[in-house]
């Protein structure tokens, strides 16, 4: 019922670009391999911007601690901001599990609308969460940091991740390269944190830690909007017979475990 309501209200972002999607579908049917390289990968690059902070969160622990006056409120024993990144990973994994079954569509629904719903909603939540996190640091409200960063932004990352990952997996699988899609996405999602970690000292030096969160929120908002409107599934005639959401869930779980283990270490 909820999905039908969204559909009836015309809330699918693709509804704003009907002619664009007609041309994209024609391109998919004509040459899916070039479509994967020229459309799917650029969209994943844009959508992966959130991973800069999500997987690069380790470089933020000391700056966040300093915003809450190190020594007065922060320690491993008492918690404080220690668990912000880990809980964000947990929230993201929960979302991936809950919505993963919808992402690759069903026999009676190959529109790809759930990809766009997830990416659009995830982008909004992630950016709102970072804005709240910046406010929390400015006013030293630790509870708001957990709400904004761990909960709201964490839930948002799950939507962005699943939509972009599943889109890449199903397209590359339909094009005859089932393993290449996940490999390229993993590479892209790994490059963003490297760029973030190396540029963070300069960024925070100019605008401070709260300001840096706002800059990242703006960057993710601008870059993740195109996937929110353009993500698609392959046409039914060339769609893969096996769904890809299980692959995405397993990759996401492995990534989250690896990153969280790195933070703890």
mmCIF file of C-alpha atoms in Angstrom:
data_model
loop_
_atom_site.group_PDB
_atom_site.id
_atom_site.type_symbol
_atom_site.label_atom_id
_atom_site.label_comp_id
_atom_site.label_asym_id
_atom_site.label_seq_id
_atom_site.Cartn_x
_atom_site.Cartn_y
_atom_site.Cartn_z
ATOM 1 C CA UNK A 1 0.000 0.000 0.000
ATOM 2 C CA UNK A 2 2.753 2.482 0.850
ATOM 3 C CA UNK A 3 4.536 1.855 -2.430
ATOM 4 C CA UNK A 4 1.322 2.263 -4.397
ATOM 5 C CA UNK A 5 0.680 5.560 -2.610
ATOM 6 C CA UNK A 6 4.114 6.817 -3.578
ATOM 7 C CA UNK A 7 3.490 5.733 -7.130
ATOM 8 C CA UNK A 8 0.090 7.388 -7.286
ATOM 9 C CA UNK A 9 1.509 10.628 -5.932
ATOM 10 C CA UNK A 10 4.212 10.612 -8.567
ATOM 11 C CA UNK A 11 6.970 10.596 -5.947
ATOM 12 C CA UNK A 12 9.350 8.537 -8.073
ATOM 13 C CA UNK A 13 12.155 11.004 -8.904
ATOM 14 C CA UNK A 14 12.256 9.496 -12.409
ATOM 15 C CA UNK A 15 8.860 11.089 -13.037
ATOM 16 C CA UNK A 16 10.616 14.428 -13.430
ATOM 17 C CA UNK A 17 12.776 13.111 -16.266
ATOM 18 C CA UNK A 18 10.577 10.846 -18.429
ATOM 19 C CA UNK A 19 12.345 11.561 -21.718
ATOM 20 C CA UNK A 20 15.746 11.057 -20.144
ATOM 21 C CA UNK A 21 14.710 7.632 -18.901
ATOM 22 C CA UNK A 22 13.302 6.710 -22.301
ATOM 23 C CA UNK A 23 16.689 7.454 -23.835
ATOM 24 C CA UNK A 24 18.492 5.595 -21.070
ATOM 25 C CA UNK A 25 16.350 2.513 -21.637
ATOM 26 C CA UNK A 26 17.015 2.668 -25.372
ATOM 27 C CA UNK A 27 20.746 2.868 -24.615
ATOM 28 C CA UNK A 28 20.497 -0.122 -22.278
ATOM 29 C CA UNK A 29 18.839 -2.217 -24.967
ATOM 30 C CA UNK A 30 21.265 -1.126 -27.663
ATOM 31 C CA UNK A 31 24.614 -1.451 -25.854
ATOM 32 C CA UNK A 32 24.480 -2.402 -22.192
ATOM 33 C CA UNK A 33 28.249 -2.615 -21.819
ATOM 34 C CA UNK A 34 28.841 0.991 -22.845
ATOM 35 C CA UNK A 35 25.906 1.984 -20.639
ATOM 36 C CA UNK A 36 27.633 0.362 -17.671
ATOM 37 C CA UNK A 37 30.839 2.308 -18.343
ATOM 38 C CA UNK A 38 29.320 5.677 -19.286
ATOM 39 C CA UNK A 39 26.291 5.848 -16.976
ATOM 40 C CA UNK A 40 26.394 3.269 -14.180
ATOM 41 C CA UNK A 41 29.988 3.889 -13.080
ATOM 42 C CA UNK A 42 29.763 7.721 -13.048
ATOM 43 C CA UNK A 43 26.589 7.473 -10.980
ATOM 44 C CA UNK A 44 28.332 5.136 -8.530
ATOM 45 C CA UNK A 45 31.259 7.562 -8.292
ATOM 46 C CA UNK A 46 28.845 10.367 -7.408
ATOM 47 C CA UNK A 47 26.785 8.226 -5.055
ATOM 48 C CA UNK A 48 29.898 6.954 -3.312
ATOM 49 C CA UNK A 49 30.780 10.403 -1.988
ATOM 50 C CA UNK A 50 29.184 9.508 1.350
ATOM 51 C CA UNK A 51 31.876 6.868 1.940
ATOM 52 C CA UNK A 52 34.427 9.665 2.366
ATOM 53 C CA UNK A 53 33.170 10.260 5.894
ATOM 54 C CA UNK A 54 31.508 6.889 6.448
ATOM 55 C CA UNK A 55 34.589 4.727 5.889
ATOM 56 C CA UNK A 56 37.036 7.502 6.706
ATOM 57 C CA UNK A 57 35.530 8.164 10.121
ATOM 58 C CA UNK A 58 38.711 7.143 11.927
ATOM 59 C CA UNK A 59 40.383 10.471 11.143
ATOM 60 C CA UNK A 60 37.515 12.285 12.880
ATOM 61 C CA UNK A 61 37.789 10.736 16.321
ATOM 62 C CA UNK A 62 40.403 13.135 17.698
ATOM 63 C CA UNK A 63 38.802 16.267 16.172
ATOM 64 C CA UNK A 64 35.423 15.251 17.581
ATOM 65 C CA UNK A 65 36.987 14.566 20.965
ATOM 66 C CA UNK A 66 38.521 18.030 20.951
ATOM 67 C CA UNK A 67 35.125 19.588 20.283
ATOM 68 C CA UNK A 68 33.919 18.017 23.525
ATOM 69 C CA UNK A 69 37.006 19.034 25.513
ATOM 70 C CA UNK A 70 39.325 16.066 25.713
ATOM 71 C CA UNK A 71 39.861 14.706 29.193
ATOM 72 C CA UNK A 72 36.688 16.175 30.666
ATOM 73 C CA UNK A 73 34.111 14.028 28.932
ATOM 74 C CA UNK A 74 35.910 11.539 26.753
ATOM 75 C CA UNK A 75 37.406 8.148 27.546
ATOM 76 C CA UNK A 76 37.125 4.588 26.353
ATOM 77 C CA UNK A 77 35.727 3.584 29.745
ATOM 78 C CA UNK A 78 32.916 6.138 29.786
ATOM 79 C CA UNK A 79 32.170 5.950 26.066
ATOM 80 C CA UNK A 80 31.256 9.509 25.078
ATOM 81 C CA UNK A 81 31.974 9.932 21.314
ATOM 82 C CA UNK A 82 33.895 6.655 21.095
ATOM 83 C CA UNK A 83 31.028 4.664 19.642
ATOM 84 C CA UNK A 84 29.653 7.187 17.151
ATOM 85 C CA UNK A 85 31.322 5.593 14.125
ATOM 86 C CA UNK A 86 30.573 2.004 15.145
ATOM 87 C CA UNK A 87 26.899 2.730 15.722
ATOM 88 C CA UNK A 88 26.706 4.482 12.358
ATOM 89 C CA UNK A 89 28.013 1.306 10.712
ATOM 90 C CA UNK A 90 25.461 -0.745 12.636
ATOM 91 C CA UNK A 91 22.558 1.490 11.580
ATOM 92 C CA UNK A 92 23.684 1.314 7.963
ATOM 93 C CA UNK A 93 23.878 -2.483 8.052
ATOM 94 C CA UNK A 94 20.372 -2.695 9.514
ATOM 95 C CA UNK A 95 18.960 -0.590 6.685
ATOM 96 C CA UNK A 96 20.739 -2.699 4.090
ATOM 97 C CA UNK A 97 19.165 -5.821 5.538
ATOM 98 C CA UNK A 98 15.672 -4.321 5.683
ATOM 99 C CA UNK A 99 15.504 -2.793 2.211
ATOM 100 C CA UNK A 100 17.828 -5.097 0.278
ATOM 101 C CA UNK A 101 15.002 -7.338 -0.898
ATOM 102 C CA UNK A 102 13.326 -4.453 -2.690
ATOM 103 C CA UNK A 103 16.311 -3.038 -4.534
ATOM 104 C CA UNK A 104 16.597 -5.447 -7.465
ATOM 105 C CA UNK A 105 12.871 -5.354 -8.173
ATOM 106 C CA UNK A 106 10.432 -8.182 -8.735
ATOM 107 C CA UNK A 107 8.941 -9.868 -11.802
ATOM 108 C CA UNK A 108 6.018 -7.431 -11.675
ATOM 109 C CA UNK A 109 8.157 -4.387 -10.857
ATOM 110 C CA UNK A 110 11.256 -3.727 -12.952
ATOM 111 C CA UNK A 111 11.013 0.060 -12.871
ATOM 112 C CA UNK A 112 13.953 0.444 -10.493
ATOM 113 C CA UNK A 113 11.956 2.948 -8.465
ATOM 114 C CA UNK A 114 13.140 1.479 -5.165
ATOM 115 C CA UNK A 115 16.712 2.266 -6.144
ATOM 116 C CA UNK A 116 15.757 5.903 -6.580
ATOM 117 C CA UNK A 117 13.626 5.995 -3.434
ATOM 118 C CA UNK A 118 16.477 4.572 -1.359
ATOM 119 C CA UNK A 119 19.140 6.857 -2.825
ATOM 120 C CA UNK A 120 17.031 10.002 -2.531
ATOM 121 C CA UNK A 121 15.834 9.282 1.000
ATOM 122 C CA UNK A 122 19.286 8.149 2.073
ATOM 123 C CA UNK A 123 20.882 11.324 0.707
ATOM 124 C CA UNK A 124 18.462 13.552 2.595
ATOM 125 C CA UNK A 125 18.910 11.631 5.840
ATOM 126 C CA UNK A 126 22.700 11.551 5.577
ATOM 127 C CA UNK A 127 22.962 15.286 4.963
ATOM 128 C CA UNK A 128 20.477 16.158 7.710
ATOM 129 C CA UNK A 129 22.412 13.911 10.086
ATOM 130 C CA UNK A 130 25.686 15.693 9.335
ATOM 131 C CA UNK A 131 24.086 19.098 9.841
ATOM 132 C CA UNK A 132 22.753 17.969 13.223
ATOM 133 C CA UNK A 133 26.201 16.617 14.062
ATOM 134 C CA UNK A 134 27.745 19.994 13.329
ATOM 135 C CA UNK A 135 25.186 21.683 15.573
ATOM 136 C CA UNK A 136 25.901 19.111 18.295
ATOM 137 C CA UNK A 137 29.600 19.913 18.257
ATOM 138 C CA UNK A 138 29.035 23.650 18.225
ATOM 139 C CA UNK A 139 26.805 23.438 21.308
ATOM 140 C CA UNK A 140 28.502 20.450 22.974
ATOM 141 C CA UNK A 141 25.396 18.281 22.900
ATOM 142 C CA UNK A 142 26.720 14.744 22.840
ATOM 143 C CA UNK A 143 23.292 13.131 22.602
ATOM 144 C CA UNK A 144 22.567 15.106 19.446
ATOM 145 C CA UNK A 145 25.823 13.874 17.929
ATOM 146 C CA UNK A 146 24.654 10.294 18.390
ATOM 147 C CA UNK A 147 21.215 11.087 16.986
ATOM 148 C CA UNK A 148 22.560 12.996 14.011
ATOM 149 C CA UNK A 149 25.656 11.017 13.068
ATOM 150 C CA UNK A 150 25.054 7.498 14.375
ATOM 151 C CA UNK A 151 21.311 7.230 13.809
ATOM 152 C CA UNK A 152 20.080 9.568 11.059
ATOM 153 C CA UNK A 153 23.245 9.713 8.942
ATOM 154 C CA UNK A 154 23.856 6.009 9.541
ATOM 155 C CA UNK A 155 20.391 5.080 8.305
ATOM 156 C CA UNK A 156 20.916 7.305 5.288
ATOM 157 C CA UNK A 157 24.146 5.605 4.285
ATOM 158 C CA UNK A 158 22.331 2.278 4.087
ATOM 159 C CA UNK A 159 19.946 3.644 1.466
ATOM 160 C CA UNK A 160 22.680 5.235 -0.621
ATOM 161 C CA UNK A 161 24.863 2.155 -0.431
ATOM 162 C CA UNK A 162 22.247 -0.422 -1.355
ATOM 163 C CA UNK A 163 20.846 1.556 -4.280
ATOM 164 C CA UNK A 164 24.202 2.217 -5.932
ATOM 165 C CA UNK A 165 25.669 -1.197 -5.234
ATOM 166 C CA UNK A 166 22.656 -3.156 -6.493
ATOM 167 C CA UNK A 167 22.391 -1.004 -9.619
ATOM 168 C CA UNK A 168 26.015 -1.732 -10.470
ATOM 169 C CA UNK A 169 25.753 -5.449 -9.686
ATOM 170 C CA UNK A 170 22.664 -6.130 -11.792
ATOM 171 C CA UNK A 171 23.903 -4.086 -14.753
ATOM 172 C CA UNK A 172 27.353 -5.648 -14.908
ATOM 173 C CA UNK A 173 25.893 -9.105 -14.386
ATOM 174 C CA UNK A 174 23.416 -8.554 -17.228
ATOM 175 C CA UNK A 175 26.279 -7.271 -19.396
ATOM 176 C CA UNK A 176 28.225 -10.480 -18.797
ATOM 177 C CA UNK A 177 30.694 -9.276 -16.145
ATOM 178 C CA UNK A 178 29.175 -10.382 -12.809
ATOM 179 C CA UNK A 179 32.313 -9.926 -10.728
ATOM 180 C CA UNK A 180 33.587 -6.734 -12.294
ATOM 181 C CA UNK A 181 30.745 -4.586 -10.983
ATOM 182 C CA UNK A 182 31.346 -5.365 -7.326
ATOM 183 C CA UNK A 183 35.104 -4.978 -7.788
ATOM 184 C CA UNK A 184 34.798 -1.539 -9.359
ATOM 185 C CA UNK A 185 32.309 -0.372 -6.751
ATOM 186 C CA UNK A 186 34.595 -1.570 -3.971
ATOM 187 C CA UNK A 187 37.479 0.338 -5.543
ATOM 188 C CA UNK A 188 35.427 3.526 -5.887
ATOM 189 C CA UNK A 189 34.127 3.283 -2.342
ATOM 190 C CA UNK A 190 37.709 2.844 -1.164
ATOM 191 C CA UNK A 191 39.095 5.870 -3.004
ATOM 192 C CA UNK A 192 36.698 8.365 -1.452
ATOM 193 C CA UNK A 193 37.891 7.736 2.143
ATOM 194 C CA UNK A 194 41.516 8.099 1.035
ATOM 195 C CA UNK A 195 40.753 11.460 -0.565
ATOM 196 C CA UNK A 196 38.838 12.511 2.540
ATOM 197 C CA UNK A 197 41.547 11.460 4.991
ATOM 198 C CA UNK A 198 44.275 13.309 3.096
ATOM 199 C CA UNK A 199 42.247 16.489 2.627
ATOM 200 C CA UNK A 200 40.642 16.635 6.072
ATOM 201 C CA UNK A 201 43.531 18.435 7.863
ATOM 202 C CA UNK A 202 43.402 21.289 5.350
ATOM 203 C CA UNK A 203 39.607 21.407 5.353
ATOM 204 C CA UNK A 204 39.227 21.405 9.124
ATOM 205 C CA UNK A 205 42.025 23.942 9.405
ATOM 206 C CA UNK A 206 40.005 26.333 7.262
ATOM 207 C CA UNK A 207 36.468 25.809 8.584
ATOM 208 C CA UNK A 208 36.853 23.739 11.773
ATOM 209 C CA UNK A 209 35.391 20.329 12.503
ATOM 210 C CA UNK A 210 31.698 21.379 12.528
ATOM 211 C CA UNK A 211 32.265 23.357 9.352
ATOM 212 C CA UNK A 212 33.926 20.334 7.773
ATOM 213 C CA UNK A 213 30.817 18.267 8.468
ATOM 214 C CA UNK A 214 28.720 20.917 6.726
ATOM 215 C CA UNK A 215 31.035 20.917 3.709
ATOM 216 C CA UNK A 216 30.785 17.134 3.416
ATOM 217 C CA UNK A 217 26.989 17.350 3.738
ATOM 218 C CA UNK A 218 26.854 19.847 0.886
ATOM 219 C CA UNK A 219 29.191 17.771 -1.269
ATOM 220 C CA UNK A 220 27.211 14.574 -0.746
ATOM 221 C CA UNK A 221 23.916 16.354 -1.398
ATOM 222 C CA UNK A 222 25.107 17.719 -4.741
ATOM 223 C CA UNK A 223 26.785 14.511 -5.907
ATOM 224 C CA UNK A 224 24.152 12.026 -4.737
ATOM 225 C CA UNK A 225 21.194 13.773 -6.321
ATOM 226 C CA UNK A 226 21.987 12.587 -9.890
ATOM 227 C CA UNK A 227 21.834 8.893 -8.883
ATOM 228 C CA UNK A 228 18.579 9.609 -7.042
ATOM 229 C CA UNK A 229 17.000 10.603 -10.352
ATOM 230 C CA UNK A 230 18.823 8.358 -12.821
ATOM 231 C CA UNK A 231 19.393 4.940 -11.214
ATOM 232 C CA UNK A 232 17.688 2.147 -13.151
ATOM 233 C CA UNK A 233 17.445 -1.610 -13.469
ATOM 234 C CA UNK A 234 18.235 -3.365 -16.740
ATOM 235 C CA UNK A 235 15.172 -3.836 -18.993
ATOM 236 C CA UNK A 236 13.306 -7.095 -18.250
ATOM 237 C CA UNK A 237 14.432 -8.796 -21.456
ATOM 238 C CA UNK A 238 18.111 -8.443 -20.546
ATOM 239 C CA UNK A 239 17.871 -8.430 -16.744
ATOM 240 C CA UNK A 240 19.876 -11.170 -14.970
ATOM 241 C CA UNK A 241 18.006 -14.217 -13.733
ATOM 242 C CA UNK A 242 19.685 -14.060 -10.317
ATOM 243 C CA UNK A 243 19.047 -11.187 -7.938
ATOM 244 C CA UNK A 244 21.941 -9.112 -6.632
ATOM 245 C CA UNK A 245 20.745 -7.858 -3.261
ATOM 246 C CA UNK A 246 22.245 -10.854 -1.431
ATOM 247 C CA UNK A 247 25.633 -10.055 -2.953
ATOM 248 C CA UNK A 248 25.318 -6.437 -1.886
ATOM 249 C CA UNK A 249 24.314 -7.367 1.655
ATOM 250 C CA UNK A 250 27.247 -9.752 2.021
ATOM 251 C CA UNK A 251 29.742 -7.214 0.651
ATOM 252 C CA UNK A 252 28.316 -4.492 2.883
ATOM 253 C CA UNK A 253 28.522 -6.692 5.950
ATOM 254 C CA UNK A 254 32.114 -7.592 5.202
ATOM 255 C CA UNK A 255 33.037 -3.940 4.664
ATOM 256 C CA UNK A 256 31.369 -2.849 7.875
ATOM 257 C CA UNK A 257 33.091 -5.575 9.872
ATOM 258 C CA UNK A 258 36.451 -4.674 8.378
ATOM 259 C CA UNK A 259 36.110 -0.959 9.024
ATOM 260 C CA UNK A 260 34.768 -1.386 12.522
ATOM 261 C CA UNK A 261 37.616 -3.737 13.320
ATOM 262 C CA UNK A 262 40.042 -1.113 12.084
ATOM 263 C CA UNK A 263 38.508 1.529 14.334
ATOM 264 C CA UNK A 264 38.675 -0.672 17.386
ATOM 265 C CA UNK A 265 42.228 -1.586 16.638
#
